[in-house]
CSV table of C-alpha atoms in Angstrom, one decimal:
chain,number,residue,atom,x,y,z
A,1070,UNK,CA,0.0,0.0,0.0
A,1071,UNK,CA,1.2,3.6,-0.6
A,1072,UNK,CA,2.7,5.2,1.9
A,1073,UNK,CA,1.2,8.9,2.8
A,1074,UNK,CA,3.4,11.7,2.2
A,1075,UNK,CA,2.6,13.2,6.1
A,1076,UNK,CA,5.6,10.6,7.0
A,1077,UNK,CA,4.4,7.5,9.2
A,1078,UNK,CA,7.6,6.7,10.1
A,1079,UNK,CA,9.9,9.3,12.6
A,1080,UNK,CA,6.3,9.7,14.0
A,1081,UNK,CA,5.5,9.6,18.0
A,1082,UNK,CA,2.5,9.7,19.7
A,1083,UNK,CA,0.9,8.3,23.1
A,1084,UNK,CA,-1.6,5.9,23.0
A,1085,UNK,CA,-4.0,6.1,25.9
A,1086,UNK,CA,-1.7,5.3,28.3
A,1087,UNK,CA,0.2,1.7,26.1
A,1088,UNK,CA,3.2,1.8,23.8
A,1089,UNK,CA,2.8,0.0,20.4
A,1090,UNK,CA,5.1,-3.1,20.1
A,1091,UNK,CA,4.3,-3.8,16.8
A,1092,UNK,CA,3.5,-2.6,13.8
A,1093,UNK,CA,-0.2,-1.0,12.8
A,1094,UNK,CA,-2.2,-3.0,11.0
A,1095,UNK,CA,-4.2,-1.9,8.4
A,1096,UNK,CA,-7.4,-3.9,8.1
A,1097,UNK,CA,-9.5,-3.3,4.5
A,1098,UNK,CA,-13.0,-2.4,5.1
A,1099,UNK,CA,-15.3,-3.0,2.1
A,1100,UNK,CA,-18.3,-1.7,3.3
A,1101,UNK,CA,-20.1,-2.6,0.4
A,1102,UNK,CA,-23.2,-5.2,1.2
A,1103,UNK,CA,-24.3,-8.2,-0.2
A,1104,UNK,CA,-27.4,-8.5,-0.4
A,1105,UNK,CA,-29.3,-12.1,-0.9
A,1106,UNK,CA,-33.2,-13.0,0.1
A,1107,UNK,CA,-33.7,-14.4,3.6
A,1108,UNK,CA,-35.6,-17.8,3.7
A,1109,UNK,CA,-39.0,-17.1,5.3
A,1110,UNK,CA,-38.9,-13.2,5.8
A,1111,UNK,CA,-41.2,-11.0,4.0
A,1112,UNK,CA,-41.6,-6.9,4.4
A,1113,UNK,CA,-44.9,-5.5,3.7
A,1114,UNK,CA,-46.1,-1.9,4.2
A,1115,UNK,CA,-49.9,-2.2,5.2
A,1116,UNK,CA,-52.2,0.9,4.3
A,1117,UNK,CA,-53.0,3.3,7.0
A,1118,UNK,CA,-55.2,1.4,10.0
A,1119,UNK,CA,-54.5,-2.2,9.0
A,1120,UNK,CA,-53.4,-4.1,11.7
A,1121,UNK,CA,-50.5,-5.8,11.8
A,1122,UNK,CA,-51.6,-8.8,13.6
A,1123,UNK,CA,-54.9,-9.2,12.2
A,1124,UNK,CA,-53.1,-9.6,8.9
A,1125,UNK,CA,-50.2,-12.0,10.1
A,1126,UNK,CA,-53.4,-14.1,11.5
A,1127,UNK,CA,-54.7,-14.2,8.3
A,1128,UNK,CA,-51.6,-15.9,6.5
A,1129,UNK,CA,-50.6,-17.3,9.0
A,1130,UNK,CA,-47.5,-15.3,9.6
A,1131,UNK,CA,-45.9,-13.8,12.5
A,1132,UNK,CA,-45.6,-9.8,13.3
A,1133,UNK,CA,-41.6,-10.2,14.0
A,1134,UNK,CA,-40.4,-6.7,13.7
A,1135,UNK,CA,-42.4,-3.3,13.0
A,1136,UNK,CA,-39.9,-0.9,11.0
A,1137,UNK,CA,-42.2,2.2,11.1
A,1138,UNK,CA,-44.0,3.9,8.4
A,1139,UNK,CA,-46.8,1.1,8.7
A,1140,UNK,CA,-43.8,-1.4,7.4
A,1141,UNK,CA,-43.3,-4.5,9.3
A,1142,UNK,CA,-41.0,-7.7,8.9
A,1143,UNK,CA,-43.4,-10.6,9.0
A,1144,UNK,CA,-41.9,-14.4,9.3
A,1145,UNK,CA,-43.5,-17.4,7.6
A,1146,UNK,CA,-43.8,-19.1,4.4
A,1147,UNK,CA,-46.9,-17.4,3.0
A,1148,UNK,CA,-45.8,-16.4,-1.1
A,1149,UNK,CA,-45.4,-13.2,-2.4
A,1150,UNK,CA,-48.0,-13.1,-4.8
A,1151,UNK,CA,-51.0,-14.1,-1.9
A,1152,UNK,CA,-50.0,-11.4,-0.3
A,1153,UNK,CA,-49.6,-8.4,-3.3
A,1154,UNK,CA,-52.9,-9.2,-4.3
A,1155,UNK,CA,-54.2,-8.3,-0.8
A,1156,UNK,CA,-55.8,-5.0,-0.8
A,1157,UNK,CA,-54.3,-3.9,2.4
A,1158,UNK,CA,-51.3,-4.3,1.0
A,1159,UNK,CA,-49.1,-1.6,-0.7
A,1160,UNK,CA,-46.1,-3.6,-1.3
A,1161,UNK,CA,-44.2,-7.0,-0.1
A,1162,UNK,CA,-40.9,-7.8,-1.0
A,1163,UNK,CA,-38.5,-10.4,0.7
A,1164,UNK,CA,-36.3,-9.7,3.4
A,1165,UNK,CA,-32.9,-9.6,2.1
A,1166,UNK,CA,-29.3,-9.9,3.5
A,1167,UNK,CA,-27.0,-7.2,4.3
A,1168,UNK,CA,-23.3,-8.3,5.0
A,1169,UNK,CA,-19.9,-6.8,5.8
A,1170,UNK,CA,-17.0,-8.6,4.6
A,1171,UNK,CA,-14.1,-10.0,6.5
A,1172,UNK,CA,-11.9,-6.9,7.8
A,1173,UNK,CA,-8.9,-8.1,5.7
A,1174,UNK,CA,-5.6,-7.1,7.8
A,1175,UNK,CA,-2.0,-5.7,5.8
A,1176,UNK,CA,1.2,-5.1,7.9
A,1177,UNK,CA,2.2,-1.6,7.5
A,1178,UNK,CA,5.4,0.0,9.2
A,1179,UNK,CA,5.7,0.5,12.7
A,1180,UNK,CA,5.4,3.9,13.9
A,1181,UNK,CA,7.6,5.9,16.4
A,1182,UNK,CA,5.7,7.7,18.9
A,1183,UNK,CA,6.1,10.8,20.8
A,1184,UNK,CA,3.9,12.9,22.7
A,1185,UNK,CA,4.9,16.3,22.4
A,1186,UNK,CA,3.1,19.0,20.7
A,1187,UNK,CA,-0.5,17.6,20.3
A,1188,UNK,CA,-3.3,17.6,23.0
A,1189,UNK,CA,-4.5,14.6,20.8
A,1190,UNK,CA,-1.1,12.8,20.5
A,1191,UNK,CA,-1.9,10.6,16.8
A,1192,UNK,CA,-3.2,13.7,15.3
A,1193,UNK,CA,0.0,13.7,13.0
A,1194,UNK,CA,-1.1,10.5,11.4
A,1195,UNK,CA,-4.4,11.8,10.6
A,1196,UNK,CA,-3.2,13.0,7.3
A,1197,UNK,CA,-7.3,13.5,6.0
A,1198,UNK,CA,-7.4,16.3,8.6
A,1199,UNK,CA,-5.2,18.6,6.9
A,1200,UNK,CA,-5.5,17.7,3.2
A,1201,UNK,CA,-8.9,18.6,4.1
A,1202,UNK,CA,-8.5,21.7,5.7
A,1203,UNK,CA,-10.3,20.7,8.7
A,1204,UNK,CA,-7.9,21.9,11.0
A,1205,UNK,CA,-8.6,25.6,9.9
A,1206,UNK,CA,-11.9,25.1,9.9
A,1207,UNK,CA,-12.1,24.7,13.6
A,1208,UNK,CA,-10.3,27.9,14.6
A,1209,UNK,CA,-14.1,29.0,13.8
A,1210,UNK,CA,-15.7,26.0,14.3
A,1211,UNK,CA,-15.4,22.3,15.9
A,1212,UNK,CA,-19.1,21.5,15.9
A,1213,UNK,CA,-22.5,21.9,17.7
A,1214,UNK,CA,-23.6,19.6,20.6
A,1215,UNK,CA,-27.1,19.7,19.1
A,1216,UNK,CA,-26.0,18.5,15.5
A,1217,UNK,CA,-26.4,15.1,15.8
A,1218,UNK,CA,-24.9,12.3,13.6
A,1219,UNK,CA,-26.3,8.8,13.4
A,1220,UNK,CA,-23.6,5.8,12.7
A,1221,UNK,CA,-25.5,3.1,11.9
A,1222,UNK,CA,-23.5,0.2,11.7
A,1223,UNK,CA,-22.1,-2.4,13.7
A,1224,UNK,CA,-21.9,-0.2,16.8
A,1225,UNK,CA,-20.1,2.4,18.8
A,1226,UNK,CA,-17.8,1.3,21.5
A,1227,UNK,CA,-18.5,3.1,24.4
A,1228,UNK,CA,-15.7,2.3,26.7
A,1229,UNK,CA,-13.3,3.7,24.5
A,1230,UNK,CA,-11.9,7.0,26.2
A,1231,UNK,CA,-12.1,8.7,22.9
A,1232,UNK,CA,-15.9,8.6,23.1
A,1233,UNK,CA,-16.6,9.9,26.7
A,1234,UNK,CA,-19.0,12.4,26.7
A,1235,UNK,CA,-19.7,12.1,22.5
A,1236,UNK,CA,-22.6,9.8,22.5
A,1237,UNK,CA,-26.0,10.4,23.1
A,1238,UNK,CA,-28.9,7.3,23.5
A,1239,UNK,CA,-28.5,5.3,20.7
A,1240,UNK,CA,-30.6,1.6,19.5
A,1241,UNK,CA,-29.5,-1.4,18.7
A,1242,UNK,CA,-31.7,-2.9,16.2
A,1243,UNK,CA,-29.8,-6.2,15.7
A,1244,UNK,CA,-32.3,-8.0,18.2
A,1245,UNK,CA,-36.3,-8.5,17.7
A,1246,UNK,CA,-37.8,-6.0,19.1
A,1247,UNK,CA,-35.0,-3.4,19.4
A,1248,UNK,CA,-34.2,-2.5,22.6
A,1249,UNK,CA,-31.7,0.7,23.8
A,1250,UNK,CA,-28.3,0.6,23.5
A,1251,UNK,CA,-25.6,0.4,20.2
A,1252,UNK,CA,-22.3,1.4,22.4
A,1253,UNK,CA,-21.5,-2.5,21.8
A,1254,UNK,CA,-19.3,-3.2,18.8
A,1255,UNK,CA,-18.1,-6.8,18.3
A,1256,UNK,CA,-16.9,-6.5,14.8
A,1257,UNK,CA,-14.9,-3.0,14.7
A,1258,UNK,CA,-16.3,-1.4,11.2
A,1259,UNK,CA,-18.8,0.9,13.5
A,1260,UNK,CA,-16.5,2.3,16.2
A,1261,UNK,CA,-13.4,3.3,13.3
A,1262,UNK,CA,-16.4,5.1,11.0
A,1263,UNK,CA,-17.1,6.8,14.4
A,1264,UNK,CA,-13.9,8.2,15.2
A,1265,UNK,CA,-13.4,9.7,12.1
A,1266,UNK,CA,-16.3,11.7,12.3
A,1267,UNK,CA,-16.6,12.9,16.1
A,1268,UNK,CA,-13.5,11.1,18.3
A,1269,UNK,CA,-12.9,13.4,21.5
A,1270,UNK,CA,-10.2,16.4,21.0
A,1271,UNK,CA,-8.1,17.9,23.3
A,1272,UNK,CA,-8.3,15.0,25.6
A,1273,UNK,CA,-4.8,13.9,25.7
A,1274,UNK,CA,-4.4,10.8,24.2
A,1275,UNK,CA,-5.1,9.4,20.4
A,1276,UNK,CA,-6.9,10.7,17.6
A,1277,UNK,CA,-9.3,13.6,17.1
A,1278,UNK,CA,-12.8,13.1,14.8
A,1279,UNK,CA,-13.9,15.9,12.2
A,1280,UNK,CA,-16.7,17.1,14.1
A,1281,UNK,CA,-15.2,16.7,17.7
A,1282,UNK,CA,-18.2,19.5,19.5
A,1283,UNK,CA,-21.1,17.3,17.9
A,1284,UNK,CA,-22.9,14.4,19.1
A,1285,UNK,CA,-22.8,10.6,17.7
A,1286,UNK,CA,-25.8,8.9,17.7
A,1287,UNK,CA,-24.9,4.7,17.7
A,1288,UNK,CA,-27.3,2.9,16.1
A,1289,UNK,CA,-26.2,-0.6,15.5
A,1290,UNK,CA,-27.3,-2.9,12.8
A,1291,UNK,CA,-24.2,-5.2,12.1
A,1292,UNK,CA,-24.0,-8.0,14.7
A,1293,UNK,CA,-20.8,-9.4,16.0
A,1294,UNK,CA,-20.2,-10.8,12.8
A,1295,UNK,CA,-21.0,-8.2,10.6
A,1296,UNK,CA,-24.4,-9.7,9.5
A,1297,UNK,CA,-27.6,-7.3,9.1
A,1298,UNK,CA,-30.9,-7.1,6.8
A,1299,UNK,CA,-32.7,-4.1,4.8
A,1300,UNK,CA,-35.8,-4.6,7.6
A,1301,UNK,CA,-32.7,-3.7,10.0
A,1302,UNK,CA,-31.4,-0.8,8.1
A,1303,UNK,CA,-35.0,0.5,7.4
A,1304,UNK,CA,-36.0,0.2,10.8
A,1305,UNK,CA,-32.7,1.9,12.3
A,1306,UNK,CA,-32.7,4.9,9.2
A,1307,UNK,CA,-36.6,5.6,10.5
A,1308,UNK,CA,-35.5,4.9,14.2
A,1309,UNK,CA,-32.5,7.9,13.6
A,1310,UNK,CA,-35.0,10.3,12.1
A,1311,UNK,CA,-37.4,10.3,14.9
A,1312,UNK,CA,-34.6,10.6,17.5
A,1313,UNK,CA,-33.2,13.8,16.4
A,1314,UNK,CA,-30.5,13.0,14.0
A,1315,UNK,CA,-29.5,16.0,11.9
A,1316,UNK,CA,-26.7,14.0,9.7
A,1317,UNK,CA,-26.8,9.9,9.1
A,1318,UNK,CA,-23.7,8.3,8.1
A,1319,UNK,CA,-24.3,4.9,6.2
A,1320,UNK,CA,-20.7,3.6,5.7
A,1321,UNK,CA,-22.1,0.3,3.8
A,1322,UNK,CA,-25.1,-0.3,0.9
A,1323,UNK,CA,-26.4,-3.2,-1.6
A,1324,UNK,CA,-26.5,-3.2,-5.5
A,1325,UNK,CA,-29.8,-4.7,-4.8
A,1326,UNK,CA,-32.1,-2.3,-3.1
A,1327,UNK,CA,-35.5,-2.9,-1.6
A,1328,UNK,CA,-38.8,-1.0,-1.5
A,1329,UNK,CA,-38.5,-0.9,2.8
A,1330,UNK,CA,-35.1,0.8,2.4
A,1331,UNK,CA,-35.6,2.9,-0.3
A,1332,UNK,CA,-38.4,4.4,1.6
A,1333,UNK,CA,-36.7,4.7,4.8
A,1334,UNK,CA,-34.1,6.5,2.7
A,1335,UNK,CA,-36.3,9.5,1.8
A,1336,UNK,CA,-37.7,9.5,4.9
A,1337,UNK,CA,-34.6,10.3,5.7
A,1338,UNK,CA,-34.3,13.3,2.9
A,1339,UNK,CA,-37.9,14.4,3.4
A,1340,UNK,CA,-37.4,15.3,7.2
A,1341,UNK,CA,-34.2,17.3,6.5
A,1342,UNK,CA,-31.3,14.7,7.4
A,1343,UNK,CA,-28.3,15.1,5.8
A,1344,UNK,CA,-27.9,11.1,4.5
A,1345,UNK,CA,-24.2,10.6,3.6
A,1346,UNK,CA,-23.4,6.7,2.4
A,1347,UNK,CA,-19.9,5.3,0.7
A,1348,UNK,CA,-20.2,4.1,-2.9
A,1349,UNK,CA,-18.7,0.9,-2.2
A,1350,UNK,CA,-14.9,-0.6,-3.0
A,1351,UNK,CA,-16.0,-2.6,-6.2
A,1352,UNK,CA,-13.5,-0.7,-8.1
A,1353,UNK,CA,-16.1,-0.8,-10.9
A,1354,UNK,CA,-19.2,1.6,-11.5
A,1355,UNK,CA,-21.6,-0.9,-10.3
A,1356,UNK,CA,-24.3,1.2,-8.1
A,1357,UNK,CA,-24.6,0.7,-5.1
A,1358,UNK,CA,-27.7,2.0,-2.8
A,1359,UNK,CA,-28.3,4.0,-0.5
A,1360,UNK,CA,-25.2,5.9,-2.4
A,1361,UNK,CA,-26.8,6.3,-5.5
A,1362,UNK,CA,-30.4,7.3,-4.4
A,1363,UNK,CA,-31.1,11.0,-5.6
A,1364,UNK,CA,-30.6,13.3,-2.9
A,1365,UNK,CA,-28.1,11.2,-0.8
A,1366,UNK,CA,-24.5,12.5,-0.8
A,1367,UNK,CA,-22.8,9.1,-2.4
A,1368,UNK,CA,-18.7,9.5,-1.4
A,1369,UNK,CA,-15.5,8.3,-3.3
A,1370,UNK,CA,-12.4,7.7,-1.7
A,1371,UNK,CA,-9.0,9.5,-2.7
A,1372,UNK,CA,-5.3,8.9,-1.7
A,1373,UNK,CA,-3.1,11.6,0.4
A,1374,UNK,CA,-1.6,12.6,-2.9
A,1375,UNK,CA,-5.1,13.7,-3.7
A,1376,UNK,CA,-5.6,10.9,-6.4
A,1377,UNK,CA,-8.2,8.4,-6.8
A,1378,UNK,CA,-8.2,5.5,-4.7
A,1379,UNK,CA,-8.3,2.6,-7.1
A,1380,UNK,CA,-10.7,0.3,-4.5
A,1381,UNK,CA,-13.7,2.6,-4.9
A,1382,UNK,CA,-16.6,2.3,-6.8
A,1383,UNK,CA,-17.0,5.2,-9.5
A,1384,UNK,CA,-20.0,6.5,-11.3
A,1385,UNK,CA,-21.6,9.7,-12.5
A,1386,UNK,CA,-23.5,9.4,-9.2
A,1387,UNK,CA,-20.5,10.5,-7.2
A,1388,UNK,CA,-21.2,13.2,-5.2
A,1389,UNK,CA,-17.6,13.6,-3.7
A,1390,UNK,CA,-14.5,12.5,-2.6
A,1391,UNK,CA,-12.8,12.1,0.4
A,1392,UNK,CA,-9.6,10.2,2.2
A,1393,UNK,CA,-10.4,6.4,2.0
A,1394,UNK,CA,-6.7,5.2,2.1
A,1395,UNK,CA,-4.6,4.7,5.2
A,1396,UNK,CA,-7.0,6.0,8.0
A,1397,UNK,CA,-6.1,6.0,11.2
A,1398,UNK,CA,-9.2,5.9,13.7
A,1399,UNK,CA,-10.7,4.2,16.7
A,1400,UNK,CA,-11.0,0.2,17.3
A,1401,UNK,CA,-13.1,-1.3,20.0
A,1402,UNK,CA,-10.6,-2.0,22.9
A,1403,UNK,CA,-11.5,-5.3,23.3
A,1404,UNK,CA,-9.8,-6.2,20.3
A,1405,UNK,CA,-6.1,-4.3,20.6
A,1406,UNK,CA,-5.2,-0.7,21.9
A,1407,UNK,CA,-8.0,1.0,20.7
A,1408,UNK,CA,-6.6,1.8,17.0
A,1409,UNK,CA,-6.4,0.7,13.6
A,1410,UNK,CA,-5.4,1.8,9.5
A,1411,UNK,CA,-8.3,0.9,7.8
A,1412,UNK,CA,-9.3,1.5,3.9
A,1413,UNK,CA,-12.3,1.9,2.2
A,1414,UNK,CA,-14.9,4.0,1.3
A,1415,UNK,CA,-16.0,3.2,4.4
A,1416,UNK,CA,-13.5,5.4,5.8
A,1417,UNK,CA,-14.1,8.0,3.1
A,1418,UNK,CA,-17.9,8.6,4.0
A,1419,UNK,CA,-17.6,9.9,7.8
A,1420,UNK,CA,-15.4,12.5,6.6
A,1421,UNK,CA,-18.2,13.9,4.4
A,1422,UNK,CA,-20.5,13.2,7.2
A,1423,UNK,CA,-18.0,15.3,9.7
A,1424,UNK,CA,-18.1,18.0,7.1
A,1425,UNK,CA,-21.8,18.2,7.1
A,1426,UNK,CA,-22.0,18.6,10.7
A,1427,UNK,CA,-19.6,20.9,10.7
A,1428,UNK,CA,-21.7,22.5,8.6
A,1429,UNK,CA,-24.8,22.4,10.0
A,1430,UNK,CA,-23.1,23.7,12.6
A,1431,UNK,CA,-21.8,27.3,11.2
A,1432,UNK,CA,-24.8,27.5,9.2
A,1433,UNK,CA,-28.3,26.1,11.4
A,1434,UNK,CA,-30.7,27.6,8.4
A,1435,UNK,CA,-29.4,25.5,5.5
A,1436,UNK,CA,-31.7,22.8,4.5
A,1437,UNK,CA,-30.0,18.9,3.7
A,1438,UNK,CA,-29.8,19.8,0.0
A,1439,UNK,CA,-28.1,22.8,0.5
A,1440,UNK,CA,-25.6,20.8,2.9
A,1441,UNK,CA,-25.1,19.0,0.4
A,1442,UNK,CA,-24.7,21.6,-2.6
A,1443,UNK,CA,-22.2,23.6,-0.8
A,1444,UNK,CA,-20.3,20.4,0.1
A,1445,UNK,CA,-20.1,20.2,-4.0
A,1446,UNK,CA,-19.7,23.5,-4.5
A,1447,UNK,CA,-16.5,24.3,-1.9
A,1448,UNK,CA,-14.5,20.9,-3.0
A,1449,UNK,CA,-11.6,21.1,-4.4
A,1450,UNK,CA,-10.7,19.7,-8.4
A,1451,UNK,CA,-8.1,17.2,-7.9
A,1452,UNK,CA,-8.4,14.1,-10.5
A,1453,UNK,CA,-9.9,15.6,-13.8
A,1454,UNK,CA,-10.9,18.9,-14.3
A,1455,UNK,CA,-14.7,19.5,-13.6
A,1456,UNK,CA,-17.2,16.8,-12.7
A,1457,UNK,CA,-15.6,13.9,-12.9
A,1458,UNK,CA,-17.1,10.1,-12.2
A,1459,UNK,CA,-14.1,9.3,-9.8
A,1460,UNK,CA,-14.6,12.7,-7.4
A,1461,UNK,CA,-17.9,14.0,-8.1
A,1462,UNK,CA,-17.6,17.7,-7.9
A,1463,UNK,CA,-13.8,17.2,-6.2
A,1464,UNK,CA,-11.9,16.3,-2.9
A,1465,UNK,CA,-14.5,17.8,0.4
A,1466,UNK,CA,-12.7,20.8,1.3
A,1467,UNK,CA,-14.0,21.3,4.9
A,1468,UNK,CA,-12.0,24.5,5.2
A,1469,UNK,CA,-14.1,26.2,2.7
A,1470,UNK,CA,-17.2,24.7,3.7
A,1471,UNK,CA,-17.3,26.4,6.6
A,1472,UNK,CA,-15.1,29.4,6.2
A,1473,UNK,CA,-16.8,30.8,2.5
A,1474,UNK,CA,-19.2,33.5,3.2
């Protein structure tokens, strides 16, 4: 892998209090879904006043989940076409699979570490900090407590130090019903998309997020194992909505959307929530949803040397780039010291999502597509000139997001 030109090695930092033996790993984080029908689940929005469990009596089904906006997961073996000719019925479709792949792990260097000079200590490595400008941006701003950014994924750690005082009440929609909670993460992808976008600042040890003064929402939907349905990611998109999230970050997606999620998705849009998702690491222009729904800021990744990162998915549904390559961020700390390099568009998305929040922040009376437009608008040219499928309108710049009058 190419080595970032903010040199990793001569570098020394603190990490919360234990000294790296060994070298970093760099795990690769896909992020992008596969989705595949699951045996015996069906989704079905009922019309307005049907009940639920009338109609599961009626097939024969069981009410297993209800994912809001009269949508509900029902389980049995009733076929598709029984219940689409029912006229309480708006749609079914089948419940389909939503699955991270393995985090795939790549030696890199070890790093020298020093403390002097940063209140957040690994700050050096964070090279997408200052080809983004965000560092000047927060000499005017670091980020409103009452901006509000959903990760859904597989979880926020909330033991890690970096995250005291960050979250708010979050869900964890992995179990049936969903109950409080998403500060678990067994599998990792959720807590490193976290950091990137809101990890504590000035605290003394590690890393510092984009959007450092704003809240993080968890909401998980990857179990341990990285495994998760559309019914899950419809029901945790609605859930995020109705809890006062001003920015969602979907770090994941499927070629293969369905109806439940699509709808969720402009849910999303229509109640003024900035919805940023990753394109995917197909290295192809396959699209891949919730990225490519209209309205939905769909993210690319780049290198440090401002080029295109040759993992990610392209398209001329790219809204913009950002740093997917070599990103250091937080790692539950159950599984190591509490950081990992990971790629990916995964990686690439939360900096967007930072950025909006950011500017949400310095701006309160811009509307989600205006977010979103002067996200395009500010970025910076940097792999062909103009709109181009690989960066969308350019590179975020999140110093001129928030500084431009």
């Amino acid at each position: 892998m190419q080595q970032p030109r903010f040199a990793w090695l001569g570098l020394a930092v603190a990490l919360a209090g234990c000294q790296v033996a060994g070298p970093i790993r760099a795990p690769q984080a896909d992020g992008r879904a596969v989705a595949n029908a699951i045996t015996g689940e069906t989704l079905v929005r009922l019309k307005p006043g049907v009940s639920p469990d009338a109609f599961a009596a009626r097939y024969g089904l069981r009410a297993a989940q209800r994912i809001g906006l009269g949508m509900y997961l029902f389980t049995g073996s009733t076929p598709l076409t029984e219940l689409r000719a029912d006229s309480r019925v708006l749609w079914a479709e089948p419940n389909r699979s939503l699955t991270l792949p393995a985090i795939q792990e790549t030696r890199l260097p070890a790093l020298t570490l020093h403390p002097e000079g940063s209140e957040d200590p690994l700050m050096p490595a964070q090279y997408g900090l200052t080809i983004t400008g965000t560092d000047r941006a927060w000499k005017v701003q670091k980020g409103d407590p009452n901006v509000i950014v959903a990760v859904i994924d597989s979880g926020i750690d909330a033991s890690h130090p970096e995250f005291d005082g960050q979250l708010v009440p979050g869900w964890d929609v992995t179990v049936k019903p969903a109950v409080p909670g998403g500060t678990h993460d067994g599998y990792g992808h959720g807590t490193h998309v976290a950091g990137i976008i809101g990890a504590r600042a000035d605290n003394g040890i590690g890393i510092a997020g984009v959007a450092p003064g704003c809240k993080l929402m968890p909401v998980r939907i990857f179990d341990d194992f990285g495994h998760s349905s559309e019914g899950t990611s419809a029901a945790a998109v609605i859930w995020a909505v109705d809890h006062g999230a001003k920015v969602i970050n979907a770090s994941w997606g499927s070629s293969l959307p369905g109806q439940a999620a699509m709808d969720a998705y402009q849910y999303a849009l229509d109640h003024d929530v900035v919805f940023v998702s990753a394109v995917g690491n197909s290295g192809t222009n396959d699209q891949n949803f919730p990225a490519a729904m209209p309205g939905i800021i769909a993210v690319s990744g780049t290198t440090d040397m401002d080029t295109w990162a040759s993992f990610s998915t392209w398209g001329d549904w790219v809204s913009v780039a950002a740093p997917g390559e070599g990103i250091l961020s937080t790692f539950p700390m159950a599984k190591g010291n509490g950081y990992r390099i990971m790629r990916g568009t995964s990686m690439a998305s939360p900096f967007v999502a930072g950025a909006a929040a950011l500017v949400r922040s310095q701006f309160p009376n811009l509307k989600q597509a205006e977010v979103k437009a002067r996200l395009e608008a500010t970025a910076k040219d940097v792999i062909q000139p103009g709109r181009d499928p690989y960066s969308g309108a350019g590179r975020v710049d999140i110093a001129r997001a928030v500084l431009d009058p």
